[in-house]
Amino acid sequence: MTFVKPLAALILSLFMAGMASATVIDHADVNGLKTFQDTETGRIWLDMNNFFDAAAANGPIGLDMISTAQAAGFTFANKADVSQLLSSLPLTGGEWAGYASVMGYGIPRQLIWGMYDDQTDSPYGWAYAYSTYTAWGMDDDVYDPATVINEGLEGSRDLGLFAYHVGSTAVPEPGSLSLLALGMAGLLAARRRTTKQ
């Protein structure tokens, strides 16, 4: 019986840690495009580097990026979608490299950035963070997808696209921890009832 309280405390701490540590994890390719998953919502997102190659001289314009993503079953994210994603990813110090390895980033620049639909007419907005940043930035009305070539112009050739898969239904990790905690609590209650009888 002496182990019941410490075990219950361990289960609770695991549950709380899972709730507090929303992050991004690698996910399998979807229709030939690299993806990651955010554990806050369970959404499957396009990697930021699906549409560029730093060695290439030319590449798709922004509208091509959007249409390719949509044809593969992705929704071009709006500002609220991107805000929700990034608000769960703190940049208090040291996290950027982990995010970059999963989300993709601008090579050779140390920059995670992508275009989003700011729900105005073109130009669209972009959200970004350099490796030295302590917060994500978001700017509306800065990117004209009809004219800027993703790979061809020095200033934007490593710009990604914020888009999530329409069919994303994966359960976030905190949900799995909740089920584990409930199962363990049930086992403890059953054992306790058996011991009292």
JSON list of C-alpha atoms in Angstrom, two decimals:
[
{"chain": "A", "resi": 1, "resn": "MET", "atom": "CA", "xyz": [0.00, 0.00, 0.00]},
{"chain": "A", "resi": 2, "resn": "THR", "atom": "CA", "xyz": [2.92, 2.36, 0.55]},
{"chain": "A", "resi": 3, "resn": "PHE", "atom": "CA", "xyz": [3.52, 2.55, -3.20]},
{"chain": "A", "resi": 4, "resn": "VAL", "atom": "CA", "xyz": [-0.01, 3.78, -4.06]},
{"chain": "A", "resi": 5, "resn": "LYS", "atom": "CA", "xyz": [0.52, 7.47, -3.29]},
{"chain": "A", "resi": 6, "resn": "PRO", "atom": "CA", "xyz": [3.94, 7.74, -5.03]},
{"chain": "A", "resi": 7, "resn": "LEU", "atom": "CA", "xyz": [2.56, 5.90, -8.07]},
{"chain": "A", "resi": 8, "resn": "ALA", "atom": "CA", "xyz": [-0.47, 8.20, -8.21]},
{"chain": "A", "resi": 9, "resn": "ALA", "atom": "CA", "xyz": [1.86, 11.22, -7.97]},
{"chain": "A", "resi": 10, "resn": "LEU", "atom": "CA", "xyz": [4.00, 9.85, -10.81]},
{"chain": "A", "resi": 11, "resn": "ILE", "atom": "CA", "xyz": [0.95, 9.34, -13.03]},
{"chain": "A", "resi": 12, "resn": "LEU", "atom": "CA", "xyz": [-0.25, 12.88, -12.31]},
{"chain": "A", "resi": 13, "resn": "SER", "atom": "CA", "xyz": [3.18, 14.36, -13.06]},
{"chain": "A", "resi": 14, "resn": "LEU", "atom": "CA", "xyz": [3.37, 12.46, -16.36]},
{"chain": "A", "resi": 15, "resn": "PHE", "atom": "CA", "xyz": [-0.07, 13.72, -17.30]},
{"chain": "A", "resi": 16, "resn": "MET", "atom": "CA", "xyz": [0.77, 17.32, -16.41]},
{"chain": "A", "resi": 17, "resn": "ALA", "atom": "CA", "xyz": [4.11, 17.16, -18.23]},
{"chain": "A", "resi": 18, "resn": "GLY", "atom": "CA", "xyz": [2.36, 15.90, -21.34]},
{"chain": "A", "resi": 19, "resn": "MET", "atom": "CA", "xyz": [-0.16, 18.73, -21.16]},
{"chain": "A", "resi": 20, "resn": "ALA", "atom": "CA", "xyz": [2.55, 21.37, -20.74]},
{"chain": "A", "resi": 21, "resn": "SER", "atom": "CA", "xyz": [5.01, 20.16, -23.35]},
{"chain": "A", "resi": 22, "resn": "ALA", "atom": "CA", "xyz": [3.22, 20.59, -26.66]},
{"chain": "A", "resi": 23, "resn": "THR", "atom": "CA", "xyz": [5.78, 20.41, -29.44]},
{"chain": "A", "resi": 24, "resn": "VAL", "atom": "CA", "xyz": [6.35, 19.20, -32.99]},
{"chain": "A", "resi": 25, "resn": "ILE", "atom": "CA", "xyz": [7.36, 15.72, -34.08]},
{"chain": "A", "resi": 26, "resn": "ASP", "atom": "CA", "xyz": [8.35, 14.17, -37.41]},
{"chain": "A", "resi": 27, "resn": "HIS", "atom": "CA", "xyz": [5.53, 12.58, -39.38]},
{"chain": "A", "resi": 28, "resn": "ALA", "atom": "CA", "xyz": [5.42, 10.33, -42.42]},
{"chain": "A", "resi": 29, "resn": "ASP", "atom": "CA", "xyz": [5.30, 11.85, -45.90]},
{"chain": "A", "resi": 30, "resn": "VAL", "atom": "CA", "xyz": [1.83, 12.70, -47.19]},
{"chain": "A", "resi": 31, "resn": "ASN", "atom": "CA", "xyz": [1.35, 12.43, -50.96]},
{"chain": "A", "resi": 32, "resn": "GLY", "atom": "CA", "xyz": [5.11, 12.81, -51.48]},
{"chain": "A", "resi": 33, "resn": "LEU", "atom": "CA", "xyz": [5.48, 15.88, -49.25]},
{"chain": "A", "resi": 34, "resn": "LYS", "atom": "CA", "xyz": [7.51, 15.96, -46.01]},
{"chain": "A", "resi": 35, "resn": "THR", "atom": "CA", "xyz": [5.42, 16.66, -42.91]},
{"chain": "A", "resi": 36, "resn": "PHE", "atom": "CA", "xyz": [5.49, 17.19, -39.16]},
{"chain": "A", "resi": 37, "resn": "GLN", "atom": "CA", "xyz": [2.78, 16.94, -36.50]},
{"chain": "A", "resi": 38, "resn": "ASP", "atom": "CA", "xyz": [2.06, 19.37, -33.71]},
{"chain": "A", "resi": 39, "resn": "THR", "atom": "CA", "xyz": [1.07, 17.63, -30.49]},
{"chain": "A", "resi": 40, "resn": "GLU", "atom": "CA", "xyz": [-1.14, 20.55, -29.42]},
{"chain": "A", "resi": 41, "resn": "THR", "atom": "CA", "xyz": [-3.83, 19.97, -32.08]},
{"chain": "A", "resi": 42, "resn": "GLY", "atom": "CA", "xyz": [-2.69, 16.75, -33.75]},
{"chain": "A", "resi": 43, "resn": "ARG", "atom": "CA", "xyz": [-2.58, 18.52, -37.12]},
{"chain": "A", "resi": 44, "resn": "ILE", "atom": "CA", "xyz": [-0.17, 17.30, -39.80]},
{"chain": "A", "resi": 45, "resn": "TRP", "atom": "CA", "xyz": [1.75, 20.25, -41.31]},
{"chain": "A", "resi": 46, "resn": "LEU", "atom": "CA", "xyz": [3.96, 20.62, -44.36]},
{"chain": "A", "resi": 47, "resn": "ASP", "atom": "CA", "xyz": [7.68, 20.89, -43.63]},
{"chain": "A", "resi": 48, "resn": "MET", "atom": "CA", "xyz": [8.96, 24.39, -44.38]},
{"chain": "A", "resi": 49, "resn": "ASN", "atom": "CA", "xyz": [11.50, 23.10, -46.91]},
{"chain": "A", "resi": 50, "resn": "ASN", "atom": "CA", "xyz": [9.26, 21.11, -49.27]},
{"chain": "A", "resi": 51, "resn": "PHE", "atom": "CA", "xyz": [9.50, 23.70, -52.03]},
{"chain": "A", "resi": 52, "resn": "PHE", "atom": "CA", "xyz": [13.08, 24.90, -52.09]},
{"chain": "A", "resi": 53, "resn": "ASP", "atom": "CA", "xyz": [16.59, 23.76, -52.74]},
{"chain": "A", "resi": 54, "resn": "ALA", "atom": "CA", "xyz": [19.32, 26.27, -51.96]},
{"chain": "A", "resi": 55, "resn": "ALA", "atom": "CA", "xyz": [21.35, 24.99, -54.93]},
{"chain": "A", "resi": 56, "resn": "ALA", "atom": "CA", "xyz": [18.52, 25.51, -57.43]},
{"chain": "A", "resi": 57, "resn": "ALA", "atom": "CA", "xyz": [18.48, 28.49, -59.77]},
{"chain": "A", "resi": 58, "resn": "ASN", "atom": "CA", "xyz": [14.72, 28.52, -60.18]},
{"chain": "A", "resi": 59, "resn": "GLY", "atom": "CA", "xyz": [11.64, 27.12, -58.51]},
{"chain": "A", "resi": 60, "resn": "PRO", "atom": "CA", "xyz": [7.90, 27.41, -57.93]},
{"chain": "A", "resi": 61, "resn": "ILE", "atom": "CA", "xyz": [6.16, 30.70, -57.34]},
{"chain": "A", "resi": 62, "resn": "GLY", "atom": "CA", "xyz": [4.05, 31.05, -54.23]},
{"chain": "A", "resi": 63, "resn": "LEU", "atom": "CA", "xyz": [0.80, 30.28, -56.04]},
{"chain": "A", "resi": 64, "resn": "ASP", "atom": "CA", "xyz": [2.31, 27.00, -57.28]},
{"chain": "A", "resi": 65, "resn": "MET", "atom": "CA", "xyz": [3.29, 26.12, -53.72]},
{"chain": "A", "resi": 66, "resn": "ILE", "atom": "CA", "xyz": [-0.29, 26.68, -52.58]},
{"chain": "A", "resi": 67, "resn": "SER", "atom": "CA", "xyz": [-1.87, 24.74, -55.44]},
{"chain": "A", "resi": 68, "resn": "THR", "atom": "CA", "xyz": [0.56, 21.82, -54.99]},
{"chain": "A", "resi": 69, "resn": "ALA", "atom": "CA", "xyz": [-0.28, 21.67, -51.29]},
{"chain": "A", "resi": 70, "resn": "GLN", "atom": "CA", "xyz": [-4.02, 21.84, -51.94]},
{"chain": "A", "resi": 71, "resn": "ALA", "atom": "CA", "xyz": [-3.83, 19.12, -54.61]},
{"chain": "A", "resi": 72, "resn": "ALA", "atom": "CA", "xyz": [-2.12, 16.91, -52.01]},
{"chain": "A", "resi": 73, "resn": "GLY", "atom": "CA", "xyz": [-5.00, 17.44, -49.54]},
{"chain": "A", "resi": 74, "resn": "PHE", "atom": "CA", "xyz": [-3.56, 20.30, -47.48]},
{"chain": "A", "resi": 75, "resn": "THR", "atom": "CA", "xyz": [-5.31, 23.49, -46.38]},
{"chain": "A", "resi": 76, "resn": "PHE", "atom": "CA", "xyz": [-3.39, 26.76, -46.79]},
{"chain": "A", "resi": 77, "resn": "ALA", "atom": "CA", "xyz": [-3.27, 27.91, -43.16]},
{"chain": "A", "resi": 78, "resn": "ASN", "atom": "CA", "xyz": [-4.67, 31.24, -42.07]},
{"chain": "A", "resi": 79, "resn": "LYS", "atom": "CA", "xyz": [-3.26, 33.56, -39.42]},
{"chain": "A", "resi": 80, "resn": "ALA", "atom": "CA", "xyz": [-5.32, 32.00, -36.60]},
{"chain": "A", "resi": 81, "resn": "ASP", "atom": "CA", "xyz": [-4.11, 28.48, -37.54]},
{"chain": "A", "resi": 82, "resn": "VAL", "atom": "CA", "xyz": [-0.47, 29.58, -37.53]},
{"chain": "A", "resi": 83, "resn": "SER", "atom": "CA", "xyz": [-0.86, 31.59, -34.31]},
{"chain": "A", "resi": 84, "resn": "GLN", "atom": "CA", "xyz": [-2.28, 28.51, -32.59]},
{"chain": "A", "resi": 85, "resn": "LEU", "atom": "CA", "xyz": [0.64, 26.37, -33.79]},
{"chain": "A", "resi": 86, "resn": "LEU", "atom": "CA", "xyz": [3.38, 28.83, -32.86]},
{"chain": "A", "resi": 87, "resn": "SER", "atom": "CA", "xyz": [1.88, 29.81, -29.50]},
{"chain": "A", "resi": 88, "resn": "SER", "atom": "CA", "xyz": [2.47, 26.21, -28.39]},
{"chain": "A", "resi": 89, "resn": "LEU", "atom": "CA", "xyz": [6.16, 26.37, -29.39]},
{"chain": "A", "resi": 90, "resn": "PRO", "atom": "CA", "xyz": [8.12, 28.53, -26.94]},
{"chain": "A", "resi": 91, "resn": "LEU", "atom": "CA", "xyz": [11.41, 30.16, -27.95]},
{"chain": "A", "resi": 92, "resn": "THR", "atom": "CA", "xyz": [12.77, 30.95, -24.51]},
{"chain": "A", "resi": 93, "resn": "GLY", "atom": "CA", "xyz": [16.20, 29.57, -25.33]},
{"chain": "A", "resi": 94, "resn": "GLY", "atom": "CA", "xyz": [17.59, 26.54, -27.11]},
{"chain": "A", "resi": 95, "resn": "GLU", "atom": "CA", "xyz": [14.36, 25.22, -28.66]},
{"chain": "A", "resi": 96, "resn": "TRP", "atom": "CA", "xyz": [14.88, 26.60, -32.18]},
{"chain": "A", "resi": 97, "resn": "ALA", "atom": "CA", "xyz": [17.30, 23.88, -33.34]},
{"chain": "A", "resi": 98, "resn": "GLY", "atom": "CA", "xyz": [14.86, 21.14, -32.32]},
{"chain": "A", "resi": 99, "resn": "TYR", "atom": "CA", "xyz": [12.00, 22.83, -34.15]},
{"chain": "A", "resi": 100, "resn": "ALA", "atom": "CA", "xyz": [14.16, 23.40, -37.23]},
{"chain": "A", "resi": 101, "resn": "SER", "atom": "CA", "xyz": [15.19, 19.74, -37.41]},
{"chain": "A", "resi": 102, "resn": "VAL", "atom": "CA", "xyz": [11.52, 18.73, -37.48]},
{"chain": "A", "resi": 103, "resn": "MET", "atom": "CA", "xyz": [9.81, 21.64, -39.28]},
{"chain": "A", "resi": 104, "resn": "GLY", "atom": "CA", "xyz": [12.52, 22.38, -41.84]},
{"chain": "A", "resi": 105, "resn": "TYR", "atom": "CA", "xyz": [14.30, 25.72, -42.22]},
{"chain": "A", "resi": 106, "resn": "GLY", "atom": "CA", "xyz": [16.06, 28.03, -44.64]},
{"chain": "A", "resi": 107, "resn": "ILE", "atom": "CA", "xyz": [19.46, 26.64, -45.59]},
{"chain": "A", "resi": 108, "resn": "PRO", "atom": "CA", "xyz": [22.07, 28.12, -45.27]},
{"chain": "A", "resi": 109, "resn": "ARG", "atom": "CA", "xyz": [20.20, 30.73, -43.20]},
{"chain": "A", "resi": 110, "resn": "GLN", "atom": "CA", "xyz": [19.13, 29.77, -39.70]},
{"chain": "A", "resi": 111, "resn": "LEU", "atom": "CA", "xyz": [15.52, 30.76, -40.36]},
{"chain": "A", "resi": 112, "resn": "ILE", "atom": "CA", "xyz": [12.21, 28.94, -40.00]},
{"chain": "A", "resi": 113, "resn": "TRP", "atom": "CA", "xyz": [9.60, 30.82, -42.01]},
{"chain": "A", "resi": 114, "resn": "GLY", "atom": "CA", "xyz": [6.52, 30.25, -44.09]},
{"chain": "A", "resi": 115, "resn": "MET", "atom": "CA", "xyz": [3.71, 32.02, -45.85]},
{"chain": "A", "resi": 116, "resn": "TYR", "atom": "CA", "xyz": [0.16, 32.05, -44.45]},
{"chain": "A", "resi": 117, "resn": "ASP", "atom": "CA", "xyz": [-3.19, 33.41, -45.63]},
{"chain": "A", "resi": 118, "resn": "ASP", "atom": "CA", "xyz": [-3.78, 36.65, -43.73]},
{"chain": "A", "resi": 119, "resn": "GLN", "atom": "CA", "xyz": [-7.31, 36.65, -45.20]},
{"chain": "A", "resi": 120, "resn": "THR", "atom": "CA", "xyz": [-6.82, 39.80, -47.17]},
{"chain": "A", "resi": 121, "resn": "ASP", "atom": "CA", "xyz": [-6.13, 40.09, -50.87]},
{"chain": "A", "resi": 122, "resn": "SER", "atom": "CA", "xyz": [-2.59, 39.25, -51.94]},
{"chain": "A", "resi": 123, "resn": "PRO", "atom": "CA", "xyz": [0.05, 39.85, -50.64]},
{"chain": "A", "resi": 124, "resn": "TYR", "atom": "CA", "xyz": [-0.09, 37.26, -47.89]},
{"chain": "A", "resi": 125, "resn": "GLY", "atom": "CA", "xyz": [1.67, 37.19, -44.53]},
{"chain": "A", "resi": 126, "resn": "TRP", "atom": "CA", "xyz": [4.59, 35.22, -43.18]},
{"chain": "A", "resi": 127, "resn": "ALA", "atom": "CA", "xyz": [5.59, 33.87, -39.78]},
{"chain": "A", "resi": 128, "resn": "TYR", "atom": "CA", "xyz": [9.24, 33.38, -38.87]},
{"chain": "A", "resi": 129, "resn": "ALA", "atom": "CA", "xyz": [12.00, 32.93, -36.32]},
{"chain": "A", "resi": 130, "resn": "TYR", "atom": "CA", "xyz": [15.76, 33.09, -36.70]},
{"chain": "A", "resi": 131, "resn": "SER", "atom": "CA", "xyz": [17.82, 30.83, -34.44]},
{"chain": "A", "resi": 132, "resn": "THR", "atom": "CA", "xyz": [18.62, 33.80, -32.19]},
{"chain": "A", "resi": 133, "resn": "TYR", "atom": "CA", "xyz": [14.98, 34.85, -31.65]},
{"chain": "A", "resi": 134, "resn": "THR", "atom": "CA", "xyz": [13.15, 34.48, -28.34]},
{"chain": "A", "resi": 135, "resn": "ALA", "atom": "CA", "xyz": [9.69, 34.87, -29.92]},
{"chain": "A", "resi": 136, "resn": "TRP", "atom": "CA", "xyz": [8.00, 34.08, -33.23]},
{"chain": "A", "resi": 137, "resn": "GLY", "atom": "CA", "xyz": [7.29, 36.97, -35.60]},
{"chain": "A", "resi": 138, "resn": "MET", "atom": "CA", "xyz": [4.21, 37.35, -37.80]},
{"chain": "A", "resi": 139, "resn": "ASP", "atom": "CA", "xyz": [3.74, 40.00, -40.49]},
{"chain": "A", "resi": 140, "resn": "ASP", "atom": "CA", "xyz": [0.68, 40.50, -42.69]},
{"chain": "A", "resi": 141, "resn": "ASP", "atom": "CA", "xyz": [0.63, 41.75, -46.29]},
{"chain": "A", "resi": 142, "resn": "VAL", "atom": "CA", "xyz": [4.29, 41.13, -47.12]},
{"chain": "A", "resi": 143, "resn": "TYR", "atom": "CA", "xyz": [4.43, 38.35, -49.72]},
{"chain": "A", "resi": 144, "resn": "ASP", "atom": "CA", "xyz": [3.02, 38.47, -53.23]},
{"chain": "A", "resi": 145, "resn": "PRO", "atom": "CA", "xyz": [2.84, 34.79, -54.24]},
{"chain": "A", "resi": 146, "resn": "ALA", "atom": "CA", "xyz": [2.17, 35.63, -57.88]},
{"chain": "A", "resi": 147, "resn": "THR", "atom": "CA", "xyz": [5.49, 37.36, -58.49]},
{"chain": "A", "resi": 148, "resn": "VAL", "atom": "CA", "xyz": [8.11, 36.19, -56.01]},
{"chain": "A", "resi": 149, "resn": "ILE", "atom": "CA", "xyz": [9.88, 33.00, -57.04]},
{"chain": "A", "resi": 150, "resn": "ASN", "atom": "CA", "xyz": [10.56, 30.80, -54.05]},
{"chain": "A", "resi": 151, "resn": "GLU", "atom": "CA", "xyz": [14.01, 29.63, -55.08]},
{"chain": "A", "resi": 152, "resn": "GLY", "atom": "CA", "xyz": [15.03, 32.22, -57.63]},
{"chain": "A", "resi": 153, "resn": "LEU", "atom": "CA", "xyz": [15.29, 35.42, -55.60]},
{"chain": "A", "resi": 154, "resn": "GLU", "atom": "CA", "xyz": [17.88, 35.64, -52.86]},
{"chain": "A", "resi": 155, "resn": "GLY", "atom": "CA", "xyz": [15.55, 37.21, -50.32]},
{"chain": "A", "resi": 156, "resn": "SER", "atom": "CA", "xyz": [12.79, 34.61, -50.46]},
{"chain": "A", "resi": 157, "resn": "ARG", "atom": "CA", "xyz": [14.10, 31.41, -51.97]},
{"chain": "A", "resi": 158, "resn": "ASP", "atom": "CA", "xyz": [13.92, 29.58, -48.64]},
{"chain": "A", "resi": 159, "resn": "LEU", "atom": "CA", "xyz": [10.36, 30.66, -47.79]},
{"chain": "A", "resi": 160, "resn": "GLY", "atom": "CA", "xyz": [8.10, 27.77, -46.82]},
{"chain": "A", "resi": 161, "resn": "LEU", "atom": "CA", "xyz": [4.35, 27.37, -46.65]},
{"chain": "A", "resi": 162, "resn": "PHE", "atom": "CA", "xyz": [2.13, 26.92, -43.60]},
{"chain": "A", "resi": 163, "resn": "ALA", "atom": "CA", "xyz": [-0.41, 24.30, -44.63]},
{"chain": "A", "resi": 164, "resn": "TYR", "atom": "CA", "xyz": [-1.99, 21.43, -42.73]},
{"chain": "A", "resi": 165, "resn": "HIS", "atom": "CA", "xyz": [-3.51, 18.19, -43.95]},
{"chain": "A", "resi": 166, "resn": "VAL", "atom": "CA", "xyz": [-7.28, 18.26, -44.25]},
{"chain": "A", "resi": 167, "resn": "GLY", "atom": "CA", "xyz": [-7.59, 14.68, -43.00]},
{"chain": "A", "resi": 168, "resn": "SER", "atom": "CA", "xyz": [-5.55, 15.24, -39.83]},
{"chain": "A", "resi": 169, "resn": "THR", "atom": "CA", "xyz": [-7.30, 13.31, -37.07]},
{"chain": "A", "resi": 170, "resn": "ALA", "atom": "CA", "xyz": [-4.38, 12.07, -34.99]},
{"chain": "A", "resi": 171, "resn": "VAL", "atom": "CA", "xyz": [-4.84, 12.22, -31.23]},
{"chain": "A", "resi": 172, "resn": "PRO", "atom": "CA", "xyz": [-2.36, 14.58, -29.55]},
{"chain": "A", "resi": 173, "resn": "GLU", "atom": "CA", "xyz": [0.12, 13.02, -27.14]},
{"chain": "A", "resi": 174, "resn": "PRO", "atom": "CA", "xyz": [-1.57, 14.48, -23.99]},
{"chain": "A", "resi": 175, "resn": "GLY", "atom": "CA", "xyz": [-4.66, 12.42, -24.91]},
{"chain": "A", "resi": 176, "resn": "SER", "atom": "CA", "xyz": [-2.60, 9.23, -24.83]},
{"chain": "A", "resi": 177, "resn": "LEU", "atom": "CA", "xyz": [-1.20, 10.19, -21.44]},
{"chain": "A", "resi": 178, "resn": "SER", "atom": "CA", "xyz": [-4.72, 10.82, -20.17]},
{"chain": "A", "resi": 179, "resn": "LEU", "atom": "CA", "xyz": [-5.78, 7.33, -21.17]},
{"chain": "A", "resi": 180, "resn": "LEU", "atom": "CA", "xyz": [-2.70, 5.85, -19.49]},
{"chain": "A", "resi": 181, "resn": "ALA", "atom": "CA", "xyz": [-3.40, 7.80, -16.31]},
{"chain": "A", "resi": 182, "resn": "LEU", "atom": "CA", "xyz": [-7.05, 6.70, -16.23]},
{"chain": "A", "resi": 183, "resn": "GLY", "atom": "CA", "xyz": [-6.09, 3.07, -16.79]},
{"chain": "A", "resi": 184, "resn": "MET", "atom": "CA", "xyz": [-3.49, 3.14, -14.02]},
{"chain": "A", "resi": 185, "resn": "ALA", "atom": "CA", "xyz": [-5.94, 4.83, -11.63]},
{"chain": "A", "resi": 186, "resn": "GLY", "atom": "CA", "xyz": [-8.50, 2.10, -12.39]},
{"chain": "A", "resi": 187, "resn": "LEU", "atom": "CA", "xyz": [-5.98, -0.64, -11.68]},
{"chain": "A", "resi": 188, "resn": "LEU", "atom": "CA", "xyz": [-5.01, 1.00, -8.39]},
{"chain": "A", "resi": 189, "resn": "ALA", "atom": "CA", "xyz": [-8.65, 1.35, -7.35]},
{"chain": "A", "resi": 190, "resn": "ALA", "atom": "CA", "xyz": [-9.34, -2.30, -8.17]},
{"chain": "A", "resi": 191, "resn": "ARG", "atom": "CA", "xyz": [-6.28, -3.45, -6.22]},
{"chain": "A", "resi": 192, "resn": "ARG", "atom": "CA", "xyz": [-7.22, -1.29, -3.26]},
{"chain": "A", "resi": 193, "resn": "ARG", "atom": "CA", "xyz": [-10.78, -2.70, -3.22]},
{"chain": "A", "resi": 194, "resn": "THR", "atom": "CA", "xyz": [-9.43, -6.28, -3.35]},
{"chain": "A", "resi": 195, "resn": "THR", "atom": "CA", "xyz": [-7.00, -5.59, -0.48]},
{"chain": "A", "resi": 196, "resn": "LYS", "atom": "CA", "xyz": [-9.74, -4.15, 1.77]},
{"chain": "A", "resi": 197, "resn": "GLN", "atom": "CA", "xyz": [-11.97, -7.21, 1.26]}
]
